[in-house]
Amino acid sequence: MTIKLSGAPVCVVGAGIMGAGIAQVAAQAGHAVRLFDTREGAAAAAKARMAGALDALVAKGRMSADAVQALLARITPIATLQEAAGVALVVEAIVENLDAKRALFAQLEGLCDASTVLATNTSSISVTAIAGGLQHPGRLVGMHFFNPVPLMKLVEVVSGLQTEPAVAEALFELSAAWGKTPVHAKSTPGFIVNRIARPYYAETLALLLEQAATPAVLDACLRGAGFRMGPCELMDLIGHDTNFAVTNSVYAANFFDKRYMPSLLQAEMVAGGLLGRKSGRGFYSYRDGKPENAGLSVAVTEAPATAREVTVHGEGPIADHLEQAATAALAPQGWGPARLRNSGWTGLEVDGARLMLTDGRTATELAADLQRSDIAVFDRPFSTAPGTAVAVAVAESCPAAWRTQAHAWLAALGFAPLPMADTPGLVVARTVGMLINEGADAVLQGVCTPEGADAAMKLGLNYPAGPFEFLARWSVAEVTALIDTLDTHYRGERYRLSPWLRRRALTTKNA
Ligand code: NAD
């Protein structure tokens, strides 16, 4: 069965933030759109607001006045749902409540013929549950847009257990025709984006709870890895109430799997009304929309001392960069570093003291294993641009001199060292590792493909790379080892390794 929706009349139900955006995008693509809302006058008001926003685009020369007029002429506010009869597609964007959505679709089934496709823009309710009880549940599908709809490219096309593949395919094609990038998803808690993103917040909240680093340090480290906003500033922007509610809904929908457990710290912030920007205080305090306490203290106080022997250990691009940078740093003294490729670790050795790329173990654990105290670990850099923020920690017993020298060497190698408590996986390695792990589980469960996960995270949340693109820049064996180490360290369900990664790690090893 092929379903053709291009150019067909569409009805959007719910004229709030999302419904208005969906109506605009559909009308822009040439569809006649009927817009309905139970609140009297809401559909007409939404159209008037849209006209205002589009006029601003005309003033900026981004759209012609004729195009705006034609677009608006295609949108008809309707006063009763009965006027939806005869459309080929209904997109629902009403209140996020299962009973309300079910009642609406039941009513629509009585009005529309059996071939009408029914789409829901739900962000958290099971598509299977919304379709349950319908006479033709196969024609109901999730069409999850992101806010603001006219700007955000991603649409998660969400299939419930009974959604007919042809219906999902038709909405996939339609979304593409509307200028969006659709990604197929299976109806599971959080779908793709809201699920895979959980560790971005959870790891930072866990580190804050352990007092491992300040919000400013955590944000700087993740911005250094290419994320547009650090997790603390992002949670402050989203609002802790909203972010906490999404985490809670994913947690509850997974039958309270501890892997998704919300944070005590965030619960306290919500309870105390520290909601972020909108309340004036979250992790940061805001005055005139600007954070007041986001400053960083710089750790570098001296240059690397003269050494007798400097060796770069390890293979791969990070070790190559370290070698290049150490060579440049030592050149004025007329000598260069040695290179040992097969020593089993990556980093720098200076007269026996070590600055080691994190493999998940703390510096203190490494010091115990190696039986020496002058051990520092640094976070995984995903950029080698000069001044990239990189977290660094030292062993409990580390002498003060090596602590200072480890910072000095990191700075000499081109990074901005940010000291933090000696915590497994530091900041970036642990966060990105867990994003990869969540993506791997989503793929294992057939929620999406690796390509779908990458596209969704980049387009839905502006991530610099998707989880599988990060994995390609790292290695399955190293990510697996890091998460296993976190699992051993914390002994909880959060760091349960995805079987998808375990299988890959074994296959790669045996290949
Ligand atoms: P909103 O509160 O701005 O708008 C909802 C509108 O639906 C209101 O105008 C309300 O009067 C109307 N409404 C409520 N019950 C109705 C009914 N039975 N029939 C017709 N109209 C009804 O909400 P929103 O932010 O636009 O969200 C709408 C849906 O989109 C929700 O399911 C939400 O989870 C989902 N969503 C929201 C976002 C977001 O960022 N806001 C993003 C993705 C998905």
Coordinates of C-alpha atoms and ligand atoms in Angstrom, one line a residue:
M1 CA 0.0 0.0 0.0
T2 CA 1.3 3.5 -0.9
I3 CA -0.2 6.5 0.7
K4 CA 0.2 9.8 -1.0
L5 CA -0.1 12.9 1.2
S6 CA 1.6 15.5 -0.9
G7 CA -0.6 18.5 -1.5
A8 CA -3.5 16.9 0.4
P9 CA -5.6 18.9 2.9
V10 CA -4.3 18.7 6.4
C11 CA -5.9 19.5 9.8
V12 CA -3.8 20.6 12.8
V13 CA -5.5 20.2 16.1
G14 CA -4.2 22.3 19.0
A15 CA -3.1 25.9 18.1
G16 CA -0.5 26.3 20.8
I17 CA 3.3 26.7 20.2
M18 CA 3.7 23.5 18.3
G19 CA 0.4 23.4 16.4
A20 CA 0.9 26.9 15.1
G21 CA 4.4 25.9 13.9
I22 CA 3.2 22.7 12.3
A23 CA 0.3 24.6 10.5
Q24 CA 2.9 27.2 9.2
V25 CA 5.2 24.5 7.9
A26 CA 2.4 22.6 6.2
A27 CA 1.0 25.7 4.6
Q28 CA 4.5 26.8 3.4
A29 CA 4.7 23.4 1.7
G30 CA 1.5 24.2 -0.2
H31 CA -1.1 22.3 1.8
A32 CA -4.5 23.7 2.6
V33 CA -4.5 23.7 6.4
R34 CA -7.4 23.7 8.8
L35 CA -6.5 24.8 12.3
F36 CA -8.6 23.8 15.3
D37 CA -8.4 24.5 19.1
T38 CA -11.0 24.0 21.8
R39 CA -10.1 27.4 23.3
E40 CA -12.4 29.8 21.5
G41 CA -10.5 32.2 19.2
A42 CA -7.1 30.4 19.8
A43 CA -6.7 29.2 16.2
A44 CA -7.4 32.7 14.8
A45 CA -5.1 34.2 17.4
A46 CA -2.4 31.7 16.4
K47 CA -2.8 32.7 12.8
A48 CA -2.5 36.4 13.7
R49 CA 0.7 35.8 15.7
M50 CA 2.1 33.8 12.7
A51 CA 1.3 36.7 10.4
G52 CA 3.2 39.1 12.7
A53 CA 6.3 36.8 12.7
L54 CA 6.1 36.3 8.9
D55 CA 5.8 40.1 8.4
A56 CA 9.1 40.4 10.3
L57 CA 10.7 38.0 7.8
V58 CA 9.4 40.1 4.9
A59 CA 10.9 43.2 6.5
K60 CA 14.2 41.4 6.8
G61 CA 14.0 40.3 3.1
R62 CA 13.8 36.6 4.0
M63 CA 10.4 36.1 2.5
S64 CA 8.4 37.9 -0.1
A65 CA 5.1 39.6 0.9
D66 CA 3.3 37.5 -1.8
A67 CA 4.6 34.3 -0.4
V68 CA 3.5 35.2 3.1
Q69 CA 0.1 36.2 1.8
A70 CA -0.3 32.9 -0.1
L71 CA 0.9 30.9 3.0
L72 CA -1.6 32.6 5.3
A73 CA -4.4 32.3 2.8
R74 CA -3.9 28.5 3.0
I75 CA -4.6 28.4 6.7
T76 CA -8.2 28.4 7.8
P77 CA -9.1 28.5 11.5
I78 CA -12.1 26.2 12.1
A79 CA -14.6 26.5 15.0
T80 CA -15.6 22.9 15.2
L81 CA -13.8 19.6 14.8
Q82 CA -16.5 18.4 12.4
E83 CA -14.9 20.7 9.8
A84 CA -11.9 18.4 9.8
A85 CA -13.9 15.9 7.8
G86 CA -12.4 15.2 4.4
V87 CA -8.7 15.9 5.2
A88 CA -6.1 13.3 4.3
L89 CA -4.0 13.9 7.5
V90 CA -4.7 15.2 11.0
V91 CA -1.7 16.3 13.1
E92 CA -2.5 16.5 16.8
A93 CA -0.6 19.0 19.0
I94 CA -2.9 19.3 22.0
V95 CA -2.2 19.0 25.7
E96 CA 0.3 16.2 26.7
N97 CA -2.3 13.9 28.3
L98 CA -3.1 10.3 27.2
D99 CA -6.8 10.5 27.9
A100 CA -7.2 13.8 26.1
K101 CA -5.3 12.5 23.0
R102 CA -7.2 9.2 23.0
A103 CA -10.6 11.0 23.3
L104 CA -9.6 13.3 20.4
F105 CA -8.6 10.5 18.1
A106 CA -11.7 8.4 18.9
Q107 CA -13.8 11.5 17.9
L108 CA -11.7 11.9 14.7
E109 CA -12.3 8.3 13.7
G110 CA -16.0 9.1 13.8
L111 CA -15.5 12.1 11.5
C112 CA -12.8 11.1 9.0
D113 CA -12.8 8.2 6.6
A114 CA -10.7 5.1 7.3
S115 CA -7.9 6.2 4.9
T116 CA -7.2 9.5 6.9
V117 CA -3.7 9.3 8.5
L118 CA -3.7 10.3 12.1
A119 CA -0.4 11.8 13.6
T120 CA 0.5 12.8 17.1
N121 CA 3.1 15.3 18.1
T122 CA 3.5 13.8 21.6
S123 CA 6.9 14.1 23.0
S124 CA 6.6 11.5 25.8
I125 CA 3.5 9.4 25.6
S126 CA 3.6 5.9 24.0
V127 CA 2.3 6.1 20.4
T128 CA 1.1 2.5 20.9
A129 CA -1.0 3.6 23.9
I130 CA -2.5 6.6 22.0
A131 CA -3.5 4.2 19.2
G132 CA -4.9 1.6 21.6
G133 CA -8.7 1.4 21.4
L134 CA -8.9 2.9 17.9
Q135 CA -10.8 1.0 15.3
H136 CA -7.9 1.4 12.9
P137 CA -4.8 1.8 15.1
G138 CA -2.5 1.1 12.1
R139 CA -3.0 4.6 10.7
L140 CA -1.8 6.3 13.8
V141 CA 1.8 7.4 13.9
G142 CA 4.0 9.8 15.9
M143 CA 5.2 12.9 14.1
H144 CA 7.5 14.5 16.7
F145 CA 8.5 18.0 15.7
F146 CA 11.0 20.1 17.7
N147 CA 10.5 23.7 18.9
P148 CA 10.6 26.1 17.1
V149 CA 9.0 24.0 14.4
P150 CA 9.7 26.3 11.4
L151 CA 13.4 26.3 12.3
M152 CA 14.2 22.9 13.7
K153 CA 14.9 20.3 10.9
L154 CA 14.3 17.1 12.8
V155 CA 11.1 15.1 12.8
E156 CA 11.0 11.8 14.7
V157 CA 8.5 9.5 12.8
V158 CA 7.5 7.3 15.6
S159 CA 5.9 3.9 15.0
G160 CA 3.8 2.2 17.6
L161 CA 3.3 -1.6 17.8
Q162 CA 0.4 -1.4 15.4
T163 CA 1.5 1.4 13.1
E164 CA 1.4 0.2 9.5
P165 CA 4.8 0.6 7.8
A166 CA 3.2 2.3 4.8
V167 CA 1.8 5.0 7.1
A168 CA 5.2 5.6 8.8
E169 CA 6.7 5.7 5.3
A170 CA 4.2 8.2 4.0
L171 CA 4.9 10.6 7.0
F172 CA 8.6 10.1 6.5
E173 CA 8.2 11.3 2.8
L174 CA 5.9 14.1 3.8
S175 CA 8.3 15.4 6.4
A176 CA 11.0 15.4 3.8
A177 CA 8.8 17.3 1.4
W178 CA 8.1 19.9 4.2
G179 CA 11.9 20.5 4.2
K180 CA 12.6 18.5 7.4
T181 CA 15.0 15.6 8.0
P182 CA 12.8 12.7 9.2
V183 CA 14.2 9.8 11.2
H184 CA 12.3 6.6 11.9
A185 CA 11.9 5.7 15.6
K186 CA 10.1 3.0 17.5
S187 CA 7.7 4.1 20.3
T188 CA 9.8 3.7 23.4
P189 CA 10.3 6.1 26.3
G190 CA 11.9 9.4 25.1
F191 CA 12.0 8.1 21.5
I192 CA 15.5 8.9 20.2
V193 CA 16.5 12.4 21.2
N194 CA 15.0 12.6 24.7
R195 CA 16.4 9.2 25.5
I196 CA 19.9 9.4 24.2
A197 CA 20.4 12.9 25.7
R198 CA 19.7 11.7 29.3
P199 CA 23.4 11.0 30.2
Y200 CA 24.4 14.5 29.0
Y201 CA 22.5 15.8 32.1
A202 CA 22.8 12.8 34.3
E203 CA 26.6 12.6 34.3
T204 CA 27.0 16.2 35.1
L205 CA 24.4 16.0 37.9
A206 CA 26.2 12.9 39.3
L207 CA 29.6 14.7 39.2
L208 CA 28.1 17.8 41.0
L209 CA 26.5 15.5 43.6
E210 CA 30.0 14.1 44.3
Q211 CA 31.4 17.7 44.3
A212 CA 33.9 16.6 41.6
A213 CA 33.9 20.0 39.9
T214 CA 32.0 23.3 39.6
P215 CA 29.3 23.9 37.0
A216 CA 31.6 26.4 35.3
V217 CA 34.3 23.7 34.9
L218 CA 31.9 21.0 33.7
D219 CA 30.4 23.4 31.2
A220 CA 33.8 24.5 29.9
C221 CA 34.9 20.9 29.5
L222 CA 31.9 19.9 27.4
R223 CA 32.0 23.1 25.3
G224 CA 35.7 22.1 24.7
A225 CA 34.4 18.8 23.3
G226 CA 32.3 20.8 20.8
F227 CA 28.9 21.0 22.5
R228 CA 27.3 24.4 21.9
M229 CA 26.2 24.7 25.6
G230 CA 27.5 22.9 28.6
P231 CA 25.0 20.8 30.6
C232 CA 24.6 23.2 33.5
E233 CA 23.9 26.3 31.4
L234 CA 21.6 24.2 29.1
M235 CA 19.6 22.8 32.1
D236 CA 19.3 26.4 33.4
L237 CA 18.0 27.5 30.0
I238 CA 15.6 24.6 29.6
G239 CA 14.3 25.0 33.1
H240 CA 15.1 22.5 35.9
D241 CA 11.4 21.7 36.3
T242 CA 11.0 20.8 32.6
N243 CA 14.3 18.9 32.5
F244 CA 13.5 17.0 35.7
A245 CA 10.0 16.2 34.4
V246 CA 11.4 14.6 31.2
T247 CA 13.9 12.6 33.2
N248 CA 11.2 11.4 35.6
S249 CA 8.9 10.4 32.7
V250 CA 11.7 8.4 31.0
Y251 CA 12.6 6.8 34.4
A252 CA 9.0 5.9 35.2
A253 CA 8.3 4.6 31.7
N254 CA 11.3 2.3 32.0
F255 CA 9.8 0.8 35.2
F256 CA 12.2 2.7 37.4
D257 CA 15.3 1.2 35.8
K258 CA 18.1 2.9 37.9
R259 CA 20.0 3.6 34.7
Y260 CA 17.6 6.6 34.2
M261 CA 17.3 7.6 37.9
P262 CA 16.7 11.3 38.4
S263 CA 19.2 13.3 40.5
L264 CA 18.7 14.2 44.1
L265 CA 20.4 17.5 43.4
Q266 CA 18.0 18.5 40.7
A267 CA 15.0 17.4 42.8
E268 CA 16.2 19.8 45.5
M269 CA 16.7 22.6 43.0
V270 CA 13.1 22.2 41.7
A271 CA 11.7 21.9 45.2
G272 CA 13.5 25.2 46.1
G273 CA 12.4 27.0 43.0
L274 CA 15.9 27.3 41.5
L275 CA 14.6 26.7 38.1
G276 CA 17.3 28.4 36.0
R277 CA 17.1 31.5 33.9
K278 CA 13.4 31.8 34.3
S279 CA 13.5 32.1 38.1
G280 CA 16.8 34.1 38.1
R281 CA 18.8 31.3 39.7
G282 CA 19.8 27.7 38.8
F283 CA 23.4 26.6 38.7
Y284 CA 24.2 30.2 37.9
S285 CA 22.6 33.4 39.1
Y286 CA 21.2 35.6 36.4
R287 CA 21.1 39.3 36.2
D288 CA 19.6 40.8 33.0
G289 CA 19.7 37.3 31.4
K290 CA 23.5 37.0 32.0
P291 CA 25.1 34.4 34.4
E292 CA 27.0 36.1 37.2
N293 CA 29.1 33.3 38.7
A294 CA 30.3 31.4 35.6
G295 CA 34.0 32.3 36.0
L296 CA 36.8 29.8 35.8
S297 CA 40.0 29.8 37.7
V298 CA 43.0 29.1 35.6
A299 CA 45.3 26.4 36.9
V300 CA 48.6 27.1 35.2
T301 CA 51.0 28.9 37.4
E302 CA 54.4 27.9 35.9
A303 CA 56.1 26.5 32.8
P304 CA 57.3 22.9 32.5
A305 CA 60.5 22.5 34.5
T306 CA 63.6 21.3 32.7
A307 CA 63.4 17.5 32.4
R308 CA 66.0 14.8 31.6
E309 CA 63.6 12.5 29.7
V310 CA 60.2 13.1 28.1
T311 CA 58.4 10.2 26.4
V312 CA 55.1 10.3 24.5
H313 CA 53.2 7.0 24.9
G314 CA 50.5 5.4 22.8
E315 CA 49.1 5.2 19.3
G316 CA 46.5 7.1 17.4
P317 CA 45.6 10.8 16.8
I318 CA 45.8 11.9 20.5
A319 CA 49.3 10.5 21.0
D320 CA 50.3 11.9 17.6
H321 CA 49.1 15.3 18.7
L322 CA 50.9 15.0 22.0
E323 CA 54.1 14.1 20.2
Q324 CA 53.8 17.1 17.9
A325 CA 53.1 19.5 20.7
A326 CA 55.8 18.1 23.0
T327 CA 58.3 18.4 20.2
A328 CA 57.4 22.0 19.7
A329 CA 57.5 22.7 23.5
L330 CA 61.0 21.1 23.8
A331 CA 62.4 22.6 20.6
P332 CA 63.8 25.8 22.2
Q333 CA 65.9 23.5 24.5
G334 CA 67.3 21.8 21.4
W335 CA 65.9 18.3 22.0
G336 CA 62.6 16.4 21.6
P337 CA 60.5 13.6 23.2
A338 CA 60.9 9.9 22.7
R339 CA 57.9 8.0 21.4
L340 CA 56.7 4.5 22.7
R341 CA 53.8 3.3 20.8
N342 CA 53.0 -0.1 22.4
S343 CA 53.1 0.7 26.1
G344 CA 49.4 0.2 26.5
W345 CA 48.6 3.8 27.6
T346 CA 48.4 7.2 26.1
G347 CA 50.0 10.3 27.5
L348 CA 53.3 11.9 28.6
E349 CA 56.0 10.6 30.9
V350 CA 58.4 13.2 32.3
D351 CA 61.3 11.7 34.3
G352 CA 59.0 8.8 35.3
A353 CA 56.0 10.9 36.4
R354 CA 52.9 10.3 34.3
L355 CA 50.2 12.5 32.7
M356 CA 47.8 9.8 31.4
L357 CA 44.8 10.0 29.1
T358 CA 41.8 8.7 31.1
D359 CA 40.8 5.0 30.5
G360 CA 38.2 5.3 33.2
R361 CA 40.5 4.5 36.2
T362 CA 41.1 7.3 38.7
A363 CA 44.6 8.6 39.1
T364 CA 44.6 7.2 42.6
E365 CA 43.8 3.7 41.2
L366 CA 46.5 4.0 38.6
A367 CA 49.0 5.2 41.3
A368 CA 48.2 2.1 43.4
D369 CA 48.5 -0.2 40.3
L370 CA 51.8 1.5 39.2
Q371 CA 53.1 1.8 42.7
R372 CA 54.1 5.5 42.3
S373 CA 52.4 8.6 43.5
D374 CA 53.3 11.1 40.7
I375 CA 50.3 10.3 38.5
A376 CA 47.9 12.7 36.8
V377 CA 45.0 11.8 34.4
F378 CA 43.6 14.1 31.8
D379 CA 40.2 14.0 30.0
R380 CA 39.7 12.8 26.4
P381 CA 40.1 15.8 24.1
F382 CA 37.8 15.7 21.0
S383 CA 39.5 18.8 19.7
T384 CA 43.1 19.9 19.6
A385 CA 42.4 23.5 18.9
P386 CA 44.7 25.7 21.0
G387 CA 43.2 26.4 24.4
T388 CA 40.7 23.5 24.4
A389 CA 39.5 23.0 28.0
V390 CA 40.6 19.6 29.4
A391 CA 39.9 18.3 32.9
V392 CA 42.8 17.0 34.9
A393 CA 43.0 15.2 38.2
V394 CA 45.9 13.8 40.3
A395 CA 46.3 10.9 42.6
E396 CA 45.5 11.4 46.3
S397 CA 49.1 11.0 47.2
C398 CA 50.5 13.1 44.3
P399 CA 53.3 15.4 45.3
A400 CA 52.4 19.1 44.9
A401 CA 55.3 19.5 42.4
W402 CA 53.8 17.0 39.9
R403 CA 50.3 18.4 40.3
T404 CA 51.6 21.8 39.2
Q405 CA 53.9 20.3 36.5
A406 CA 51.0 18.2 35.1
H407 CA 49.0 21.4 34.6
A408 CA 52.1 23.1 33.2
W409 CA 52.6 20.3 30.7
L410 CA 49.0 20.2 29.6
A411 CA 49.2 23.9 28.9
A412 CA 52.4 23.5 27.1
L413 CA 50.7 20.8 24.9
G414 CA 48.1 23.4 23.9
F415 CA 45.2 22.7 26.3
A416 CA 43.6 24.8 29.1
P417 CA 43.8 22.5 32.1
L418 CA 40.8 22.5 34.5
P419 CA 41.5 20.7 37.8
M420 CA 38.8 18.6 39.3
A421 CA 38.4 15.8 41.9
D422 CA 39.9 12.4 41.0
T423 CA 36.8 10.9 39.5
P424 CA 36.5 7.9 37.1
G425 CA 36.3 9.0 33.5
L426 CA 36.5 12.7 34.4
V427 CA 34.0 14.8 32.4
V428 CA 34.0 14.4 28.6
A429 CA 35.1 10.8 28.4
R430 CA 32.5 9.7 30.8
T431 CA 29.7 11.8 29.3
V432 CA 30.4 11.0 25.7
G433 CA 31.0 7.3 26.6
M434 CA 27.5 7.2 28.2
L435 CA 25.9 9.0 25.2
I436 CA 27.4 6.3 23.0
N437 CA 26.2 3.6 25.4
E438 CA 22.6 4.9 25.3
G439 CA 22.7 5.2 21.5
A440 CA 24.0 1.6 21.3
D441 CA 21.1 0.4 23.5
A442 CA 18.6 2.3 21.4
V443 CA 20.0 0.6 18.3
L444 CA 20.1 -2.8 20.0
Q445 CA 16.4 -2.4 20.8
G446 CA 15.5 -1.4 17.2
V447 CA 14.5 2.1 18.2
C448 CA 16.6 3.6 15.4
T449 CA 19.6 3.0 13.2
P450 CA 23.1 4.4 14.1
E451 CA 22.7 6.9 11.3
G452 CA 19.2 7.9 12.6
A453 CA 20.6 8.4 16.1
D454 CA 23.4 10.6 14.8
A455 CA 21.1 12.7 12.7
A456 CA 18.6 13.0 15.5
M457 CA 21.1 14.2 18.1
K458 CA 22.7 16.7 15.7
L459 CA 19.5 18.1 14.4
G460 CA 17.3 17.8 17.5
L461 CA 19.9 19.1 20.0
N462 CA 22.7 20.7 17.9
Y463 CA 25.2 18.1 19.2
P464 CA 28.5 18.5 17.4
A465 CA 28.5 14.8 16.5
G466 CA 26.1 11.9 17.0
P467 CA 26.9 9.0 19.4
F468 CA 28.2 6.8 16.6
E469 CA 30.2 9.5 15.1
F470 CA 31.9 10.1 18.5
L471 CA 32.4 6.3 18.6
A472 CA 34.2 6.4 15.2
R473 CA 36.5 9.1 16.6
W474 CA 37.2 6.9 19.7
S475 CA 37.3 3.1 19.8
V476 CA 34.8 0.4 20.8
A477 CA 37.4 -1.3 23.0
E478 CA 38.2 1.9 24.9
V479 CA 34.6 2.9 25.4
T480 CA 33.7 -0.6 26.6
A481 CA 36.6 -0.6 29.0
L482 CA 35.8 2.9 30.3
I483 CA 32.1 2.0 31.0
D484 CA 33.0 -1.3 32.6
T485 CA 35.4 0.6 34.9
L486 CA 32.6 3.1 35.8
D487 CA 30.4 0.1 36.5
T488 CA 32.9 -1.4 38.8
H489 CA 33.5 1.9 40.6
Y490 CA 29.9 2.8 41.2
R491 CA 28.2 -0.6 41.3
G492 CA 24.8 0.5 40.1
E493 CA 22.7 0.0 37.0
R494 CA 23.6 3.4 35.5
Y495 CA 26.8 2.1 34.0
R496 CA 25.5 -1.2 32.6
L497 CA 27.3 -1.7 29.3
S498 CA 25.1 -2.1 26.2
P499 CA 25.2 -5.6 24.8
W500 CA 25.6 -3.9 21.4
L501 CA 29.0 -2.5 22.5
R502 CA 30.0 -5.7 24.3
R503 CA 29.4 -7.7 21.1
R504 CA 31.2 -5.2 19.0
A505 CA 34.2 -5.1 21.3
L506 CA 34.5 -8.9 21.1
T507 CA 34.1 -8.9 17.3
T508 CA 36.7 -6.2 16.9
K509 CA 39.1 -8.0 19.2
N510 CA 38.7 -11.3 17.4
A511 CA 38.8 -9.8 13.9
Ligands
NAD1 P1 0.5 24.4 24.1 O1 0.0 24.4 25.5 O2 1.2 25.6 23.6 O3 -0.7 24.2 23.1 C1 -1.7 23.2 23.3 C2 -3.0 23.7 22.7 O4 -3.9 22.7 22.6 C3 -3.7 24.8 23.5 O5 -3.9 25.9 22.7 C4 -5.0 24.2 24.0 O6 -6.0 25.1 24.1 C5 -5.2 23.1 22.9 N1 -6.0 22.0 23.3 C6 -6.0 21.3 24.5 N2 -6.8 20.3 24.4 C7 -7.4 20.3 23.2 C8 -8.3 19.5 22.5 N3 -8.8 18.4 23.1 N4 -8.7 19.7 21.3 C9 -8.1 20.8 20.6 N5 -7.3 21.7 21.2 C10 -6.9 21.4 22.5 O7 1.3 23.1 24.0 P2 2.5 22.8 23.0 O8 3.8 23.2 23.6 O9 2.2 23.3 21.6 O10 2.5 21.2 23.0 C11 1.5 20.5 22.2 C12 2.0 19.0 22.1 O11 3.2 19.0 21.4 C13 2.1 18.3 23.4 O12 1.8 16.9 23.2 C14 3.6 18.4 23.7 O13 4.1 17.4 24.5 C15 4.2 18.3 22.3 N6 5.5 18.9 22.1 C16 5.9 20.1 22.6 C17 7.1 20.6 22.4 C18 7.5 21.9 23.0 O14 8.7 22.3 23.0 N7 6.6 22.8 23.4 C19 8.0 19.9 21.6 C20 7.7 18.7 21.0 C21 6.4 18.2 21.2

